[in-house]
GROMACS .gro file of N, CA and C in nm:
model
  525
    1UNK      N    1  14.500   4.560   7.687
    1UNK     CA    2  14.472   4.611   7.819
    1UNK      C    3  14.331   4.569   7.857
    2UNK      N    4  14.321   4.514   7.974
    2UNK     CA    5  14.193   4.465   8.022
    2UNK      C    6  14.125   4.575   8.103
    3UNK      N    7  13.997   4.599   8.072
    3UNK     CA    8  13.920   4.703   8.145
    3UNK      C    9  13.857   4.643   8.269
    4UNK      N   10  13.868   4.714   8.380
    4UNK     CA   11  13.799   4.672   8.502
    4UNK      C   12  13.675   4.757   8.518
    5UNK      N   13  13.567   4.695   8.550
    5UNK     CA   14  13.442   4.769   8.573
    5UNK      C   15  13.424   4.786   8.723
    6UNK      N   16  13.422   4.908   8.765
    6UNK     CA   17  13.394   4.939   8.905
    6UNK      C   18  13.248   4.977   8.914
    7UNK      N   19  13.184   4.933   9.014
    7UNK     CA   20  13.042   4.965   9.027
    7UNK      C   21  13.023   5.057   9.147
    8UNK      N   22  12.962   5.169   9.124
    8UNK     CA   23  12.927   5.264   9.230
    8UNK      C   24  12.782   5.300   9.213
    9UNK      N   25  12.713   5.316   9.321
    9UNK     CA   26  12.572   5.353   9.316
    9UNK      C   27  12.561   5.498   9.361
   10UNK      N   28  12.497   5.579   9.280
   10UNK     CA   29  12.477   5.719   9.309
   10UNK      C   30  12.326   5.744   9.312
   11UNK      N   31  12.277   5.804   9.416
   11UNK     CA   32  12.136   5.834   9.424
   11UNK      C   33  12.119   5.986   9.416
   12UNK      N   34  12.043   6.030   9.321
   12UNK     CA   35  12.011   6.170   9.306
   12UNK      C   36  11.868   6.191   9.349
   13UNK      N   37  11.845   6.281   9.440
   13UNK     CA   38  11.710   6.308   9.483
   13UNK      C   39  11.669   6.440   9.420
   14UNK      N   40  11.559   6.438   9.351
   14UNK     CA   41  11.511   6.560   9.287
   14UNK      C   42  11.362   6.549   9.263
   15UNK      N   43  11.311   6.648   9.197
   15UNK     CA   44  11.169   6.649   9.166
   15UNK      C   45  11.150   6.568   9.039
   16UNK      N   46  11.050   6.488   9.035
   16UNK     CA   47  11.023   6.413   8.914
   16UNK      C   48  10.976   6.273   8.944
   17UNK      N   49  10.971   6.196   8.838
   17UNK     CA   50  10.922   6.059   8.847
   17UNK      C   51  11.041   5.969   8.880
   18UNK      N   52  11.009   5.855   8.933
   18UNK     CA   53  11.114   5.760   8.967
   18UNK      C   54  11.169   5.700   8.839
   19UNK      N   55  11.299   5.722   8.814
   19UNK     CA   56  11.362   5.664   8.697
   19UNK      C   57  11.497   5.607   8.739
   20UNK      N   58  11.539   5.504   8.670
   20UNK     CA   59  11.669   5.444   8.698
   20UNK      C   60  11.740   5.430   8.565
   21UNK      N   61  11.867   5.464   8.563
   21UNK     CA   62  11.945   5.451   8.440
   21UNK      C   63  12.085   5.406   8.477
   22UNK      N   64  12.150   5.341   8.384
   22UNK     CA   65  12.289   5.301   8.404
   22UNK      C   66  12.376   5.399   8.327
   23UNK      N   67  12.487   5.433   8.384
   23UNK     CA   68  12.577   5.531   8.323
   23UNK      C   69  12.717   5.477   8.334
   24UNK      N   70  12.789   5.474   8.223
   24UNK     CA   71  12.928   5.430   8.227
   24UNK      C   72  13.014   5.547   8.184
   25UNK      N   73  13.107   5.583   8.270
   25UNK     CA   74  13.201   5.690   8.241
   25UNK      C   75  13.339   5.628   8.251
   26UNK      N   76  13.409   5.625   8.141
   26UNK     CA   77  13.541   5.560   8.140
   26UNK      C   78  13.526   5.416   8.182
   27UNK      N   79  13.590   5.379   8.289
   27UNK     CA   80  13.584   5.241   8.337
   27UNK      C   81  13.492   5.228   8.457
   28UNK      N   82  13.418   5.336   8.491
   28UNK     CA   83  13.332   5.333   8.608
   28UNK      C   84  13.186   5.331   8.567
   29UNK      N   85  13.111   5.240   8.624
   29UNK     CA   86  12.968   5.231   8.595
   29UNK      C   87  12.891   5.289   8.712
   30UNK      N   88  12.791   5.366   8.682
   30UNK     CA   89  12.707   5.427   8.785
   30UNK      C   90  12.563   5.387   8.762
   31UNK      N   91  12.494   5.360   8.868
   31UNK     CA   92  12.350   5.342   8.860
   31UNK      C   93  12.290   5.470   8.914
   32UNK      N   94  12.214   5.539   8.835
   32UNK     CA   95  12.158   5.668   8.874
   32UNK      C   96  12.009   5.651   8.898
   33UNK      N   97  11.965   5.690   9.014
   33UNK     CA   98  11.823   5.681   9.047
   33UNK      C   99  11.771   5.821   9.076
   34UNK      N  100  11.666   5.861   9.007
   34UNK     CA  101  11.603   5.990   9.030
   34UNK      C  102  11.472   5.962   9.102
   35UNK      N  103  11.462   6.001   9.225
   35UNK     CA  104  11.341   5.975   9.301
   35UNK      C  105  11.275   6.104   9.341
   36UNK      N  106  11.145   6.100   9.349
   36UNK     CA  107  11.072   6.217   9.399
   36UNK      C  108  11.108   6.233   9.546
   37UNK      N  109  11.127   6.356   9.591
   37UNK     CA  110  11.165   6.375   9.731
   37UNK      C  111  11.052   6.334   9.825
   38UNK      N  112  11.094   6.294   9.942
   38UNK     CA  113  10.995   6.261  10.044
   38UNK      C  114  10.924   6.389  10.085
   39UNK      N  115  10.802   6.374  10.130
   39UNK     CA  116  10.726   6.489  10.177
   39UNK      C  117  10.803   6.551  10.294
   40UNK      N  118  10.829   6.683  10.290
   40UNK     CA  119  10.903   6.744  10.398
   40UNK      C  120  10.826   6.734  10.530
   41UNK      N  121  10.902   6.720  10.635
   41UNK     CA  122  10.840   6.713  10.767
   41UNK      C  123  10.774   6.847  10.796
   42UNK      N  124  10.665   6.844  10.868
   42UNK     CA  125  10.597   6.968  10.907
   42UNK      C  126  10.692   7.051  10.991
   43UNK      N  127  10.679   7.182  10.978
   43UNK     CA  128  10.764   7.270  11.058
   43UNK      C  129  10.746   7.238  11.205
   44UNK      N  130  10.856   7.230  11.272
   44UNK     CA  131  10.846   7.201  11.415
   44UNK      C  132  10.873   7.329  11.490
   45UNK      N  133  10.784   7.366  11.576
   45UNK     CA  134  10.795   7.486  11.658
   45UNK      C  135  10.815   7.444  11.801
   46UNK      N  136  10.884   7.525  11.875
   46UNK     CA  137  10.893   7.496  12.018
   46UNK      C  138  10.752   7.489  12.077
   47UNK      N  139  10.737   7.407  12.176
   47UNK     CA  140  10.604   7.390  12.238
   47UNK      C  141  10.546   7.526  12.274
   48UNK      N  142  10.423   7.549  12.232
   48UNK     CA  143  10.353   7.671  12.267
   48UNK      C  144  10.389   7.794  12.184
   49UNK      N  145  10.472   7.779  12.081
   49UNK     CA  146  10.517   7.895  12.002
   49UNK      C  147  10.399   7.968  11.938
   50UNK      N  148  10.307   7.896  11.877
   50UNK     CA  149  10.193   7.960  11.811
   50UNK      C  150  10.107   8.034  11.912
   51UNK      N  151  10.088   7.976  12.028
   51UNK     CA  152  10.008   8.042  12.133
   51UNK      C  153  10.078   8.167  12.183
   52UNK      N  154  10.210   8.160  12.198
   52UNK     CA  155  10.287   8.276  12.245
   52UNK      C  156  10.277   8.389  12.143
   53UNK      N  157  10.290   8.356  12.014
   53UNK     CA  158  10.282   8.458  11.910
   53UNK      C  159  10.143   8.520  11.904
   54UNK      N  160  10.039   8.439  11.920
   54UNK     CA  161   9.901   8.491  11.922
   54UNK      C  162   9.882   8.585  12.041
   55UNK      N  163   9.935   8.548  12.155
   55UNK     CA  164   9.925   8.634  12.274
   55UNK      C  165  10.000   8.765  12.252
   56UNK      N  166  10.118   8.757  12.193
   56UNK     CA  167  10.195   8.879  12.166
   56UNK      C  168  10.122   8.973  12.071
   57UNK      N  169  10.055   8.917  11.969
   57UNK     CA  170   9.976   9.001  11.877
   57UNK      C  171   9.860   9.068  11.952
   58UNK      N  172   9.796   8.996  12.042
   58UNK     CA  173   9.687   9.054  12.122
   58UNK      C  174   9.738   9.167  12.210
   59UNK      N  175   9.855   9.151  12.269
   59UNK     CA  176   9.914   9.255  12.355
   59UNK      C  177   9.938   9.382  12.274
   60UNK      N  178   9.997   9.368  12.157
   60UNK     CA  179  10.027   9.484  12.073
   60UNK      C  180   9.899   9.552  12.029
   61UNK      N  181   9.801   9.475  11.986
   61UNK     CA  182   9.673   9.534  11.942
   61UNK      C  183   9.606   9.611  12.057
   62UNK      N  184   9.600   9.549  12.172
   62UNK     CA  185   9.536   9.613  12.288
   62UNK      C  186   9.611   9.740  12.329
   63UNK      N  187   9.743   9.736  12.324
   63UNK     CA  188   9.825   9.852  12.360
   63UNK      C  189   9.797   9.971  12.268
   64UNK      N  190   9.804   9.948  12.137
   64UNK     CA  191   9.783  10.058  12.041
   64UNK      C  192   9.639  10.107  12.048
   65UNK      N  193   9.544  10.015  12.056
   65UNK     CA  194   9.404  10.055  12.061
   65UNK      C  195   9.374  10.138  12.186
   66UNK      N  196   9.418  10.092  12.301
   66UNK     CA  197   9.392  10.164  12.427
   66UNK      C  198   9.468  10.297  12.430
   67UNK      N  199   9.593  10.294  12.391
   67UNK     CA  200   9.676  10.415  12.401
   67UNK      C  201   9.643  10.523  12.301
   68UNK      N  202   9.611  10.486  12.178
   68UNK     CA  203   9.587  10.586  12.073
   68UNK      C  204   9.438  10.598  12.040
   69UNK      N  205   9.373  10.489  12.001
   69UNK     CA  206   9.232  10.498  11.962
   69UNK      C  207   9.142  10.539  12.078
   70UNK      N  208   9.166  10.483  12.196
   70UNK     CA  209   9.083  10.516  12.312
   70UNK      C  210   9.139  10.635  12.392
   71UNK      N  211   9.253  10.686  12.349
   71UNK     CA  212   9.315  10.807  12.409
   71UNK      C  213   9.350  10.788  12.557
   72UNK      N  214   9.404  10.670  12.592
   72UNK     CA  215   9.442  10.640  12.729
   72UNK      C  216   9.587  10.592  12.735
   73UNK      N  217   9.682  10.682  12.700
   73UNK     CA  218   9.822  10.640  12.694
   73UNK      C  219   9.878  10.591  12.829
   74UNK      N  220   9.842  10.656  12.937
   74UNK     CA  221   9.894  10.616  13.069
   74UNK      C  222   9.847  10.473  13.102
   75UNK      N  223   9.720  10.448  13.084
   75UNK     CA  224   9.665  10.316  13.114
   75UNK      C  225   9.727  10.209  13.023
   76UNK      N  226   9.744  10.242  12.895
   76UNK     CA  227   9.804  10.147  12.800
   76UNK      C  228   9.947  10.114  12.841
   77UNK      N  229  10.023  10.214  12.876
   77UNK     CA  230  10.162  10.192  12.917
   77UNK      C  231  10.170  10.112  13.046
   78UNK      N  232  10.085  10.146  13.143
   78UNK     CA  233  10.086  10.073  13.271
   78UNK      C  234  10.056   9.925  13.250
   79UNK      N  235   9.966   9.894  13.159
   79UNK     CA  236   9.928   9.754  13.135
   79UNK      C  237  10.027   9.677  13.049
   80UNK      N  238  10.081   9.743  12.945
   80UNK     CA  239  10.150   9.669  12.840
   80UNK      C  240  10.297   9.703  12.816
   81UNK      N  241  10.352   9.803  12.882
   81UNK     CA  242  10.489   9.843  12.851
   81UNK      C  243  10.584   9.808  12.965
   82UNK      N  244  10.699   9.752  12.926
   82UNK     CA  245  10.806   9.724  13.021
   82UNK      C  246  10.912   9.833  13.009
   83UNK      N  247  11.037   9.795  13.023
   83UNK     CA  248  11.149   9.888  13.009
   83UNK      C  249  11.173   9.909  12.861
   84UNK      N  250  11.108  10.009  12.803
   84UNK     CA  251  11.098  10.027  12.658
   84UNK      C  252  11.223  10.087  12.595
   85UNK      N  253  11.274  10.017  12.494
   85UNK     CA  254  11.381  10.070  12.408
   85UNK      C  255  11.310  10.123  12.285
   86UNK      N  256  11.330  10.250  12.257
   86UNK     CA  257  11.258  10.318  12.149
   86UNK      C  258  11.352  10.347  12.033
   87UNK      N  259  11.308  10.315  11.910
   87UNK     CA  260  11.388  10.344  11.791
   87UNK      C  261  11.328  10.458  11.708
   88UNK      N  262  11.212  10.510  11.748
   88UNK     CA  263  11.155  10.627  11.682
   88UNK      C  264  11.229  10.748  11.739
   89UNK      N  265  11.294  10.828  11.655
   89UNK     CA  266  11.375  10.939  11.706
   89UNK      C  267  11.294  11.051  11.773
   90UNK      N  268  11.161  11.047  11.759
   90UNK     CA  269  11.076  11.149  11.820
   90UNK      C  270  11.025  11.111  11.958
   91UNK      N  271  11.059  10.990  12.004
   91UNK     CA  272  11.006  10.940  12.130
   91UNK      C  273  11.123  10.896  12.218
   92UNK      N  274  11.122  10.942  12.343
   92UNK     CA  275  11.229  10.905  12.436
   92UNK      C  276  11.214  10.759  12.481
   93UNK      N  277  11.324  10.699  12.521
   93UNK     CA  278  11.322  10.563  12.577
   93UNK      C  279  11.239  10.558  12.704
   94UNK      N  280  11.196  10.436  12.737
   94UNK     CA  281  11.126  10.412  12.862
   94UNK      C  282  10.976  10.434  12.852
   95UNK      N  283  10.907  10.381  12.951
   95UNK     CA  284  10.761  10.394  12.957
   95UNK      C  285  10.720  10.541  12.962
   96UNK      N  286  10.787  10.620  13.042
   96UNK     CA  287  10.753  10.762  13.054
   96UNK      C  288  10.773  10.839  12.923
   97UNK      N  289  10.874  10.800  12.848
   97UNK     CA  290  10.896  10.863  12.717
   97UNK      C  291  10.778  10.842  12.625
   98UNK      N  292  10.727  10.719  12.624
   98UNK     CA  293  10.611  10.690  12.538
   98UNK      C  294  10.486  10.761  12.590
   99UNK      N  295  10.465  10.762  12.721
   99UNK     CA  296  10.347  10.829  12.777
   99UNK      C  297  10.348  10.978  12.741
  100UNK      N  298  10.464  11.041  12.756
  100UNK     CA  299  10.476  11.184  12.724
  100UNK      C  300  10.443  11.209  12.577
  101UNK      N  301  10.502  11.129  12.488
  101UNK     CA  302  10.476  11.147  12.345
  101UNK      C  303  10.329  11.120  12.313
  102UNK      N  304  10.274  11.008  12.355
  102UNK     CA  305  10.137  10.969  12.320
  102UNK      C  306  10.034  11.065  12.379
  103UNK      N  307  10.056  11.112  12.501
  103UNK     CA  308   9.963  11.208  12.563
  103UNK      C  309   9.957  11.336  12.481
  104UNK      N  310  10.073  11.387  12.441
  104UNK     CA  311  10.077  11.507  12.357
  104UNK      C  312  10.014  11.483  12.221
  105UNK      N  313  10.038  11.366  12.165
  105UNK     CA  314   9.986  11.333  12.032
  105UNK      C  315   9.834  11.327  12.031
  106UNK      N  316   9.774  11.253  12.124
  106UNK     CA  317   9.627  11.239  12.122
  106UNK      C  318   9.558  11.370  12.162
  107UNK      N  319   9.626  11.457  12.237
  107UNK     CA  320   9.568  11.589  12.267
  107UNK      C  321   9.575  11.678  12.143
  108UNK      N  322   9.686  11.673  12.071
  108UNK     CA  323   9.703  11.758  11.953
  108UNK      C  324   9.617  11.709  11.836
  109UNK      N  325   9.591  11.578  11.831
  109UNK     CA  326   9.517  11.519  11.720
  109UNK      C  327   9.405  11.432  11.778
  110UNK      N  328   9.299  11.495  11.833
  110UNK     CA  329   9.196  11.419  11.904
  110UNK      C  330   9.115  11.323  11.818
  111UNK      N  331   9.115  11.343  11.685
  111UNK     CA  332   9.038  11.255  11.597
  111UNK      C  333   9.124  11.145  11.534
  112UNK      N  334   9.245  11.128  11.582
  112UNK     CA  335   9.334  11.024  11.527
  112UNK      C  336   9.267  10.887  11.540
  113UNK      N  337   9.290  10.805  11.437
  113UNK     CA  338   9.238  10.668  11.439
  113UNK      C  339   9.341  10.575  11.376
  114UNK      N  340   9.365  10.464  11.442
  114UNK     CA  341   9.453  10.360  11.390
  114UNK      C  342   9.364  10.244  11.345
  115UNK      N  343   9.363  10.219  11.214
  115UNK     CA  344   9.287  10.109  11.156
  115UNK      C  345   9.384   9.994  11.132
  116UNK      N  346   9.367   9.884  11.205
  116UNK     CA  347   9.456   9.769  11.195
  116UNK      C  348   9.426   9.691  11.067
  117UNK      N  349   9.530   9.666  10.989
  117UNK     CA  350   9.515   9.591  10.864
  117UNK      C  351   9.562   9.447  10.878
  118UNK      N  352   9.680   9.428  10.939
  118UNK     CA  353   9.730   9.291  10.957
  118UNK      C  354   9.837   9.288  11.065
  119UNK      N  355   9.852   9.170  11.124
  119UNK     CA  356   9.953   9.144  11.226
  119UNK      C  357  10.036   9.024  11.183
  120UNK      N  358  10.165   9.033  11.201
  120UNK     CA  359  10.256   8.922  11.175
  120UNK      C  360  10.340   8.902  11.299
  121UNK      N  361  10.361   8.778  11.337
  121UNK     CA  362  10.444   8.750  11.454
  121UNK      C  363  10.552   8.651  11.418
  122UNK      N  364  10.669   8.674  11.475
  122UNK     CA  365  10.783   8.584  11.460
  122UNK      C  366  10.852   8.580  11.595
  123UNK      N  367  10.819   8.479  11.674
  123UNK     CA  368  10.877   8.470  11.808
  123UNK      C  369  10.830   8.586  11.893
  124UNK      N  370  10.925   8.664  11.944
  124UNK     CA  371  10.890   8.776  12.031
  124UNK      C  372  10.867   8.907  11.955
  125UNK      N  373  10.874   8.902  11.823
  125UNK     CA  374  10.851   9.022  11.742
  125UNK      C  375  10.712   9.020  11.679
  126UNK      N  376  10.645   9.135  11.686
  126UNK     CA  377  10.513   9.151  11.625
  126UNK      C  378  10.519   9.272  11.533
  127UNK      N  379  10.477   9.253  11.409
  127UNK     CA  380  10.467   9.363  11.314
  127UNK      C  381  10.320   9.390  11.289
  128UNK      N  382  10.283   9.518  11.293
  128UNK     CA  383  10.144   9.555  11.266
  128UNK      C  384  10.143   9.657  11.152
  129UNK      N  385  10.059   9.630  11.053
  129UNK     CA  386  10.040   9.718  10.937
  129UNK      C  387   9.911   9.794  10.962
  130UNK      N  388   9.919   9.927  10.962
  130UNK     CA  389   9.803  10.009  10.995
  130UNK      C  390   9.782  10.123  10.896
  131UNK      N  391   9.659  10.175  10.899
  131UNK     CA  392   9.624  10.298  10.829
  131UNK      C  393   9.589  10.398  10.938
  132UNK      N  394   9.672  10.499  10.951
  132UNK     CA  395   9.653  10.600  11.056
  132UNK      C  396   9.597  10.726  10.992
  133UNK      N  397   9.480  10.769  11.038
  133UNK     CA  398   9.422  10.894  10.989
  133UNK      C  399   9.413  10.992  11.105
  134UNK      N  400   9.435  11.119  11.073
  134UNK     CA  401   9.433  11.223  11.175
  134UNK      C  402   9.295  11.284  11.194
  135UNK      N  403   9.210  11.270  11.091
  135UNK     CA  404   9.071  11.315  11.098
  135UNK      C  405   8.992  11.245  10.987
  136UNK      N  406   8.865  11.272  10.979
  136UNK     CA  407   8.777  11.200  10.887
  136UNK      C  408   8.810  11.225  10.739
  137UNK      N  409   8.873  11.336  10.705
  137UNK     CA  410   8.903  11.367  10.565
  137UNK      C  411   9.050  11.341  10.528
  138UNK      N  412   9.130  11.302  10.623
  138UNK     CA  413   9.273  11.279  10.601
  138UNK      C  414   9.295  11.149  10.523
  139UNK      N  415   9.382  11.154  10.420
  139UNK     CA  416   9.417  11.032  10.346
  139UNK      C  417   9.500  10.940  10.435
  140UNK      N  418   9.573  10.999  10.526
  140UNK     CA  419   9.642  10.922  10.629
  140UNK      C  420   9.781  10.873  10.592
  141UNK      N  421   9.829  10.785  10.677
  141UNK     CA  422   9.961  10.725  10.664
  141UNK      C  423   9.947  10.573  10.661
  142UNK      N  424  10.028  10.511  10.580
  142UNK     CA  425  10.044  10.365  10.586
  142UNK      C  426  10.163  10.344  10.679
  143UNK      N  427  10.143  10.268  10.784
  143UNK     CA  428  10.250  10.251  10.883
  143UNK      C  429  10.277  10.104  10.910
  144UNK      N  430  10.402  10.078  10.942
  144UNK     CA  431  10.445   9.946  10.987
  144UNK      C  432  10.519   9.969  11.119
  145UNK      N  433  10.470   9.907  11.224
  145UNK     CA  434  10.535   9.914  11.354
  145UNK      C  435  10.583   9.774  11.390
  146UNK      N  436  10.700   9.766  11.447
  146UNK     CA  437  10.752   9.639  11.496
  146UNK      C  438  10.772   9.654  11.646
  147UNK      N  439  10.716   9.560  11.720
  147UNK     CA  440  10.727   9.559  11.865
  147UNK      C  441  10.796   9.430  11.908
  148UNK      N  442  10.881   9.440  12.009
  148UNK     CA  443  10.936   9.319  12.072
  148UNK      C  444  10.866   9.304  12.206
  149UNK      N  445  10.813   9.185  12.230
  149UNK     CA  446  10.739   9.157  12.352
  149UNK      C  447  10.819   9.056  12.435
  150UNK      N  448  10.836   9.088  12.561
  150UNK     CA  449  10.910   8.999  12.653
  150UNK      C  450  10.829   8.985  12.781
  151UNK      N  451  10.800   8.862  12.817
  151UNK     CA  452  10.724   8.834  12.940
  151UNK      C  453  10.593   8.913  12.947
  152UNK      N  454  10.525   8.924  12.834
  152UNK     CA  455  10.395   8.990  12.830
  152UNK      C  456  10.399   9.142  12.826
  153UNK      N  457  10.518   9.200  12.811
  153UNK     CA  458  10.531   9.347  12.807
  153UNK      C  459  10.605   9.389  12.680
  154UNK      N  460  10.566   9.502  12.626
  154UNK     CA  461  10.635   9.558  12.510
  154UNK      C  462  10.764   9.622  12.559
  155UNK      N  463  10.877   9.578  12.501
  155UNK     CA  464  11.007   9.626  12.549
  155UNK      C  465  11.092   9.693  12.441
  156UNK      N  466  11.042   9.690  12.316
  156UNK     CA  467  11.118   9.756  12.210
  156UNK      C  468  11.023   9.791  12.096
  157UNK      N  469  11.053   9.902  12.025
  157UNK     CA  470  10.963   9.949  11.919
  157UNK      C  471  11.040  10.018  11.807
  158UNK      N  472  11.004   9.983  11.684
  158UNK     CA  473  11.052  10.049  11.563
  158UNK      C  474  10.929  10.087  11.481
  159UNK      N  475  10.938  10.191  11.398
  159UNK     CA  476  10.827  10.221  11.308
  159UNK      C  477  10.872  10.296  11.185
  160UNK      N  478  10.795  10.277  11.078
  160UNK     CA  479  10.812  10.351  10.953
  160UNK      C  480  10.673  10.383  10.901
  161UNK      N  481  10.661  10.497  10.833
  161UNK     CA  482  10.531  10.532  10.776
  161UNK      C  483  10.552  10.615  10.650
  162UNK      N  484  10.450  10.614  10.566
  162UNK     CA  485  10.453  10.694  10.444
  162UNK      C  486  10.312  10.747  10.418
  163UNK      N  487  10.301  10.871  10.373
  163UNK     CA  488  10.169  10.927  10.343
  163UNK      C  489  10.098  10.848  10.233
  164UNK      N  490   9.967  10.835  10.246
  164UNK     CA  491   9.887  10.770  10.142
  164UNK      C  492   9.867  10.874  10.032
  165UNK      N  493   9.915  10.848   9.911
  165UNK     CA  494   9.905  10.947   9.804
  165UNK      C  495   9.765  10.948   9.740
  166UNK      N  496   9.740  11.055   9.670
  166UNK     CA  497   9.612  11.067   9.599
  166UNK      C  498   9.607  10.971   9.480
  167UNK      N  499   9.721  10.955   9.413
  167UNK     CA  500   9.729  10.864   9.300
  167UNK      C  501   9.846  10.769   9.321
  168UNK      N  502   9.843  10.660   9.243
  168UNK     CA  503   9.947  10.559   9.257
  168UNK      C  504   9.990  10.511   9.118
  169UNK      N  505  10.115  10.473   9.105
  169UNK     CA  506  10.166  10.421   8.979
  169UNK      C  507  10.114  10.279   8.952
  170UNK      N  508  10.048  10.219   9.052
  170UNK     CA  509   9.991  10.085   9.034
  170UNK      C  510   9.851  10.082   9.094
  171UNK      N  511   9.782   9.973   9.073
  171UNK     CA  512   9.644   9.958   9.124
  171UNK      C  513   9.638   9.875   9.252
  172UNK      N  514   9.750   9.852   9.318
  172UNK     CA  515   9.755   9.761   9.432
  172UNK      C  516   9.709   9.822   9.563
  173UNK      N  517   9.721   9.950   9.578
  173UNK     CA  518   9.686  10.014   9.705
  173UNK      C  519   9.792   9.984   9.811
  174UNK      N  520   9.785  10.055   9.919
  174UNK     CA  521   9.885  10.040  10.025
  174UNK      C  522   9.840   9.944  10.135
  175UNK      N  523   9.716   9.898  10.126
  175UNK     CA  524   9.664   9.812  10.231
  175UNK      C  525   9.613   9.680  10.177
   0.00000   0.00000   0.00000
């Protein structure tokens, strides 16, 4: 019986050095090339995406600072809030729902302070990590708020928070 050699070329792209080897399986010969992958193309963003995300982070920061830290909820809402969808069960939907809640909050807790730790943006969503203290001796809350910004206005909000404990099972801290 006469063997026929079929030749097929297989290219494997992986991490490593450029190597070439011949491989024969049964009656089929393969040339195997292992090449280092090409440098990945830089992430492509829609035109102006980074600028839009930076603007959205500024809107959220200004809104929280004016409404809570500066105790001007009405002014903050008038400047920065659109038709608000609220996911915090303690706050009613809409601009008026937030004004009512924030006005009562800053009156009840006049020494409240929101210390901004970091902002993350992904398209129209902005997440802000904060340390909220109710007074100078309060350990406070570690909070994460997510805002959706549309056409320069905050239109949706979610939040979660947890008290800052006196001790921790790790040395990482919450901020």
